[in-house]
Amino acid sequence: MVTPHYDLSDKLTFGVPASCSFFTEVTSDEELSHALDWARENSQPTLLLGGGSNMLFHKDFEGLVIQISHKGIEIINDDGRFIEVVVGAGENWHEFVIHTIDQGWGGIENLSLIPGCVGASPMQNIGAYGVEIIDVLNYVEAINLATRELKRFTVEECELGYRESVFKGREKGKWAIVRVSYKLDRQSELKMSYGAIEEELKDIPHEDRTHKNVSDAVIRIRQSKLPDPEVLGNAGSFFKNPVVSHDVFVKISVEGMPSYPQSDGRVKLAAGWLIDQTGWKGHDRGSHGVHDKQALVLVNKGGATGSEIWSLAEEIIASVKERFGIVLEPEVNQIR
Ligand SMILES: Cc1cc2nc3c(=O)[nH]c(=O)nc-3n(C[C@H](O)[C@H](O)[C@H](O)COP(=O)(O)OP(=O)(O)OC[C@H]3O[C@@H](n4cnc5c(N)ncnc54)[C@H](O)[C@@H]3O)c2cc1C
């Protein structure tokens, strides 16, 4: 069913006002195909929506928004240790993570409490606390929006990088991800060296720690640092951490600048630190601003529009460029 003049604001964690000319929700490949037919017959552009936690609408969308709500979690292989599971794109990501922990499957406990849906998880190779989707991805099934071809993408074909994939890059806007398959491991090593996880778990002896302990620790840390979108509109990290050549790093490096050498010789910098250094942390514009605990997060305190938030983002980009010569790129998808 296609609904005209649909208000999207409740579906977007930024909470900015946004609507679309037409809206529909699909739960199967067949329904998706019908929705695409409808858009073609009615000459409407389409926009895919998952959980709306990584988007900033600058204005209303003139076209058909299709919310991908395919459900289901199916085990396709289990050898007693490794489990291959295929999950509908519309499953809630955090609920899926908790499901894997309840089943005793390891691998994605560090990705607890990331908002959004399973289908978007390979879009930007979601990552947190030392783990990324690439570490557990088995394959992605996606439907070509133009030809309706159902294609299975191997991990290599997904071209995953830091907050990047073929779906966000080279083939942007061409595919609807309908199912994602992950390979999980009952005996996977716990990753506790990142952030404050080790500190959170200090009272539990090493040999007694479980995937659930790590998940609980990540949840506590995230809740203490990141604003809850239910309370304060946001889309998580607004900017990507810039990755620069070693030569550039040597040129711009100043005392105290956090830096993370990459396997290809380049160096990743902390965008939050760069923004903090230019004085934006906690910046308050009444209806919106920069989060006071995490400079990477732009917040809608109530009543801000997407274009106002984008103007603030542009000013931050200009400040960081002037001070450090680095152009920050948004991590959040801009819907213009
Ligand atoms: C408080 C908070 C914390 C966050 N923390 C993290 C974090 O730690 N790490 C991290 O990586 N991200 C984080 N994010 C960002 C966000 O949660 C993830 O990017 C998430 O995967 C987005 O999922 P979604 O379903 O909400 O995608 P949406 O916002 O609905 O969509 C994002 C993009 O993917 C496209 N898309 C959505 N679904 C599909 C599909 N099925 N097929 C094709 N295209 C699709 C959309 O068109 C859009 O371009 C955070 C966000 C918030 C609000």
XYZ file of C-alpha atoms and ligand atoms in Angstrom:
389
model
C 0.000 0.000 0.000
C 1.360 3.400 -0.966
C 0.485 6.309 1.367
C 0.658 9.864 -0.029
C 2.007 12.909 1.908
C 3.731 10.880 4.596
C 5.395 12.454 7.656
C 8.765 10.735 8.199
C 10.015 12.644 11.252
C 9.111 9.881 13.757
C 11.152 7.422 11.698
C 14.339 9.511 11.803
C 16.546 9.522 14.906
C 17.579 13.133 14.168
C 13.905 14.086 14.703
C 14.045 16.798 12.044
C 10.864 17.640 10.145
C 10.725 15.660 6.893
C 8.050 14.166 4.753
C 7.842 12.363 1.436
C 5.336 12.480 -1.414
C 4.704 8.727 -1.052
C 5.617 6.051 1.471
C 5.407 2.271 1.596
C 6.783 -0.501 3.784
C 7.800 -3.835 2.251
C 8.376 -7.157 3.993
C 9.308 -9.414 1.053
C 11.203 -9.314 -2.246
C 7.864 -9.530 -4.055
C 6.440 -6.501 -2.216
C 9.646 -4.616 -2.953
C 9.299 -5.468 -6.631
C 5.687 -4.186 -6.640
C 6.783 -0.943 -4.939
C 9.520 -0.439 -7.547
C 6.984 -1.105 -10.338
C 4.676 1.492 -8.801
C 7.492 4.058 -8.626
C 8.401 3.424 -12.270
C 4.781 3.625 -13.486
C 4.281 6.875 -11.558
C 7.690 8.372 -12.476
C 8.720 8.708 -8.831
C 12.312 8.541 -7.615
C 12.842 6.126 -4.716
C 14.687 6.315 -1.407
C 15.308 3.295 0.809
C 14.835 3.558 4.550
C 15.920 1.228 7.334
C 15.807 2.485 10.917
C 16.449 6.123 9.903
C 19.452 6.430 12.249
C 22.051 7.507 9.715
C 20.275 10.119 7.631
C 19.835 13.874 7.643
C 16.992 15.226 5.504
C 17.747 18.775 4.331
C 14.227 19.010 2.895
C 11.213 16.866 2.082
C 11.766 13.982 -0.330
C 9.825 14.222 -3.552
C 9.286 10.602 -4.430
C 8.560 7.202 -2.891
C 10.284 6.232 0.357
C 10.439 2.438 0.699
C 11.033 1.114 4.200
C 12.723 -2.286 3.983
C 11.150 -4.448 6.710
C 12.054 -8.019 5.709
C 12.100 -10.157 8.868
C 13.539 -13.536 9.853
C 16.645 -15.135 11.330
C 17.566 -18.480 9.770
C 20.504 -20.756 10.539
C 21.909 -22.037 7.247
C 24.886 -23.934 8.637
C 26.061 -24.998 12.080
C 29.119 -27.212 12.537
C 28.988 -27.097 16.320
C 31.340 -24.144 16.516
C 30.672 -21.800 13.575
C 27.144 -20.725 12.736
C 26.098 -19.191 9.425
C 22.928 -17.235 9.792
C 20.885 -15.258 7.269
C 18.875 -12.318 8.574
C 16.104 -10.203 7.043
C 17.205 -6.627 6.327
C 14.380 -5.190 8.443
C 15.390 -6.927 11.686
C 16.438 -4.470 14.373
C 20.246 -4.618 14.664
C 20.548 -4.475 18.452
C 17.786 -7.059 18.956
C 19.661 -9.346 16.567
C 22.894 -8.823 18.549
C 21.096 -9.739 21.788
C 19.613 -12.807 20.063
C 23.113 -14.001 19.070
C 24.354 -13.540 22.635
C 21.345 -15.440 24.038
C 22.202 -18.290 21.653
C 25.860 -18.295 22.796
C 27.157 -17.050 19.425
C 30.109 -14.670 19.496
C 31.367 -12.043 17.063
C 29.119 -8.997 17.224
C 28.855 -8.352 20.982
C 31.049 -5.223 20.579
C 28.429 -3.845 18.146
C 25.685 -3.826 20.808
C 23.299 -0.875 20.958
C 24.041 0.496 17.483
C 20.645 1.771 16.282
C 19.147 0.821 12.936
C 18.418 -2.304 10.949
C 20.389 -5.315 9.756
C 20.109 -4.215 6.093
C 22.138 -1.073 6.699
C 24.900 -2.888 8.601
C 27.035 -3.554 5.481
C 26.126 -0.152 3.944
C 28.799 1.633 5.921
C 30.493 -1.439 7.423
C 29.225 -0.460 10.872
C 31.869 -0.603 13.518
C 32.484 0.066 17.184
C 34.888 -0.958 19.947
C 37.372 -2.668 17.639
C 34.884 -4.732 15.571
C 33.421 -4.081 12.115
C 30.854 -5.945 10.013
C 33.641 -7.099 7.688
C 34.889 -9.316 10.561
C 31.701 -11.433 10.548
C 30.125 -10.902 7.130
C 29.344 -14.015 5.071
C 27.426 -12.479 2.151
C 24.805 -9.847 1.270
C 21.704 -10.417 -0.874
C 20.480 -7.361 -2.702
C 17.975 -6.529 -5.416
C 19.000 -4.280 -8.282
C 16.511 -1.404 -8.299
C 16.574 -1.059 -12.089
C 16.715 -4.666 -13.311
C 15.244 -6.474 -10.217
C 18.169 -8.939 -10.391
C 18.713 -10.665 -7.031
C 22.473 -10.811 -6.499
C 24.529 -12.415 -3.772
C 27.548 -10.219 -2.965
C 30.600 -11.954 -1.535
C 32.509 -10.102 1.171
C 35.075 -8.969 -1.442
C 32.330 -7.713 -3.766
C 30.925 -5.578 -0.933
C 34.189 -3.549 -1.055
C 34.015 -2.761 2.635
C 36.294 -0.113 4.063
C 36.175 2.324 6.941
C 32.469 3.354 6.946
C 32.346 2.496 3.252
C 30.988 -0.175 0.921
C 30.164 -0.656 -2.729
C 26.533 0.194 -1.787
C 27.526 3.591 -0.379
C 30.233 4.205 -2.966
C 30.577 2.945 -6.548
C 27.067 1.418 -6.779
C 25.305 4.021 -4.625
C 21.523 4.049 -5.008
C 21.467 0.941 -7.210
C 20.726 -1.880 -4.746
C 18.224 -2.722 -2.019
C 19.797 -5.004 0.563
C 17.186 -7.596 1.493
C 19.126 -10.160 3.542
C 22.525 -10.302 5.221
C 24.394 -13.455 6.186
C 26.902 -13.471 9.048
C 29.359 -16.102 10.209
C 29.483 -16.269 13.997
C 31.655 -18.320 16.313
C 30.731 -19.860 19.667
C 34.405 -19.696 20.670
C 35.329 -16.284 19.279
C 37.949 -14.411 21.231
C 36.615 -11.580 23.384
C 37.818 -8.161 22.201
C 38.296 -6.022 25.278
C 41.268 -3.789 24.525
C 39.270 -1.012 22.898
C 37.848 1.934 24.842
C 36.929 1.301 28.455
C 35.784 -2.333 28.072
C 38.678 -3.785 30.091
C 38.082 -1.258 32.854
C 34.337 -2.067 32.904
C 35.120 -5.780 33.296
C 37.904 -5.488 35.861
C 35.866 -7.218 38.592
C 35.279 -10.339 36.484
C 38.244 -12.770 36.292
C 39.499 -13.165 32.706
C 38.627 -16.864 32.497
C 35.003 -16.205 33.557
C 34.251 -13.466 31.012
C 31.639 -14.120 28.336
C 30.337 -12.520 25.143
C 27.425 -11.261 27.240
C 29.790 -9.545 29.694
C 31.401 -7.671 26.777
C 27.999 -6.724 25.358
C 26.839 -5.457 28.770
C 30.057 -3.434 29.146
C 29.660 -1.886 25.671
C 26.031 -1.005 26.462
C 27.021 0.703 29.730
C 29.842 2.659 28.069
C 27.643 3.753 25.156
C 24.832 4.821 27.468
C 27.237 6.967 29.482
C 28.727 8.693 26.416
C 26.240 8.868 23.585
C 22.924 10.723 23.608
C 19.834 8.517 23.421
C 17.999 9.521 20.201
C 14.689 9.064 22.069
C 15.738 11.963 24.295
C 18.045 14.049 22.075
C 17.820 13.793 18.288
C 21.058 12.649 16.644
C 22.534 10.192 14.141
C 25.631 9.108 16.064
C 28.998 10.255 14.722
C 28.242 12.963 12.205
C 31.739 12.917 10.670
C 34.124 10.152 9.670
C 37.533 9.994 11.274
C 39.884 11.313 8.556
C 42.577 8.985 7.248
C 45.638 10.839 5.937
C 48.985 9.915 4.385
C 51.954 9.599 6.727
C 53.517 12.719 5.146
C 50.407 14.789 5.843
C 50.308 13.449 9.386
C 53.920 14.484 10.028
C 53.155 17.964 8.664
C 50.054 18.650 10.754
C 50.783 16.637 13.891
C 50.709 18.620 17.137
C 51.249 17.505 20.714
C 48.421 15.374 22.068
C 46.858 14.629 18.651
C 45.474 11.061 18.782
C 46.624 9.005 15.787
C 46.081 5.398 14.724
C 48.507 3.934 12.151
C 46.694 1.896 9.461
C 47.961 -1.283 7.793
C 48.424 0.599 4.476
C 50.817 3.120 6.045
C 48.242 5.885 6.365
C 47.176 7.368 9.690
C 43.644 7.684 11.074
C 42.928 10.811 13.117
C 40.152 11.389 15.631
C 37.585 13.773 14.115
C 36.102 14.355 17.601
C 39.475 15.595 18.885
C 39.945 17.926 15.885
C 36.459 19.378 16.442
C 37.101 19.718 20.170
C 40.372 21.597 19.464
C 38.523 24.104 17.293
C 36.214 24.890 20.209
C 32.966 23.345 19.017
C 32.363 20.747 21.730
C 29.178 21.625 23.619
C 28.392 24.472 21.174
C 24.759 25.483 21.719
C 22.480 27.053 19.113
C 19.258 26.712 21.068
C 17.455 24.210 18.890
C 20.627 22.293 17.978
C 24.324 22.056 18.676
C 27.338 19.854 19.345
C 27.037 17.227 22.081
C 28.871 18.227 25.272
C 30.316 14.741 25.900
C 31.229 13.816 22.319
C 32.169 16.498 19.775
C 31.539 14.094 16.876
C 27.815 14.067 17.560
C 25.574 16.883 16.351
C 22.275 17.073 18.217
C 18.757 18.324 17.585
C 17.588 19.683 20.927
C 14.112 20.232 19.529
C 12.783 22.106 16.544
C 15.916 22.234 14.380
C 15.646 21.602 10.660
C 18.019 19.398 8.706
C 19.423 22.359 6.797
C 20.170 24.220 10.065
C 22.076 21.193 11.326
C 23.914 20.978 8.007
C 24.882 24.696 8.233
C 26.457 23.989 11.616
C 28.260 20.972 10.116
C 29.627 23.181 7.315
C 30.965 25.704 9.837
C 32.690 22.908 11.757
C 34.194 21.560 8.516
C 35.508 25.070 7.675
C 37.050 25.557 11.165
C 38.836 22.204 11.118
C 40.089 22.886 7.585
C 41.432 26.298 8.566
C 43.195 25.028 11.702
C 44.483 21.627 10.513
C 44.111 21.683 6.708
C 41.864 18.613 6.867
C 38.444 18.420 5.246
C 36.060 16.384 7.397
C 33.583 14.202 5.532
C 30.108 13.473 6.888
C 29.447 9.886 7.916
C 25.702 10.545 7.995
C 23.881 10.209 4.643
C 22.679 13.612 3.449
C 19.248 13.599 1.792
C 19.114 16.845 -0.220
C 23.116 7.121 18.909
C 23.719 6.524 17.645
C 24.895 5.796 17.734
C 25.463 5.230 16.581
N 26.615 4.511 16.711
C 27.180 3.946 15.627
C 28.375 3.167 15.749
O 28.899 2.966 16.847
N 28.912 2.643 14.631
C 28.351 2.819 13.395
O 28.901 2.294 12.427
N 27.210 3.548 13.241
C 26.619 4.106 14.330
N 25.475 4.851 14.187
C 24.929 5.087 12.845
C 23.782 4.117 12.451
O 23.193 3.550 13.580
C 24.260 3.000 11.531
O 24.848 3.541 10.384
C 23.128 2.054 11.120
O 23.648 0.944 10.458
C 22.087 2.734 10.234
O 21.024 1.825 10.092
P 19.582 2.305 9.664
O 18.772 1.072 9.433
O 19.029 3.258 10.653
O 19.889 3.035 8.290
P 19.128 4.294 7.664
O 19.497 5.533 8.406
O 17.694 4.005 7.500
O 19.817 4.334 6.222
C 21.189 4.651 6.092
C 21.549 4.587 4.607
O 21.420 3.250 4.134
C 20.416 3.164 3.111
N 19.698 1.936 3.410
C 19.030 1.620 4.545
N 18.566 0.370 4.477
C 18.922 -0.116 3.256
C 18.734 -1.350 2.582
N 18.052 -2.368 3.137
N 19.264 -1.488 1.333
C 19.951 -0.491 0.750
N 20.151 0.705 1.341
C 19.651 0.888 2.575
C 19.594 4.428 3.229
O 19.031 4.799 1.990
C 20.628 5.420 3.719
O 21.387 5.904 2.636
C 24.856 5.415 15.319
C 23.664 6.158 15.242
C 23.104 6.696 16.385
C 21.804 7.456 16.287
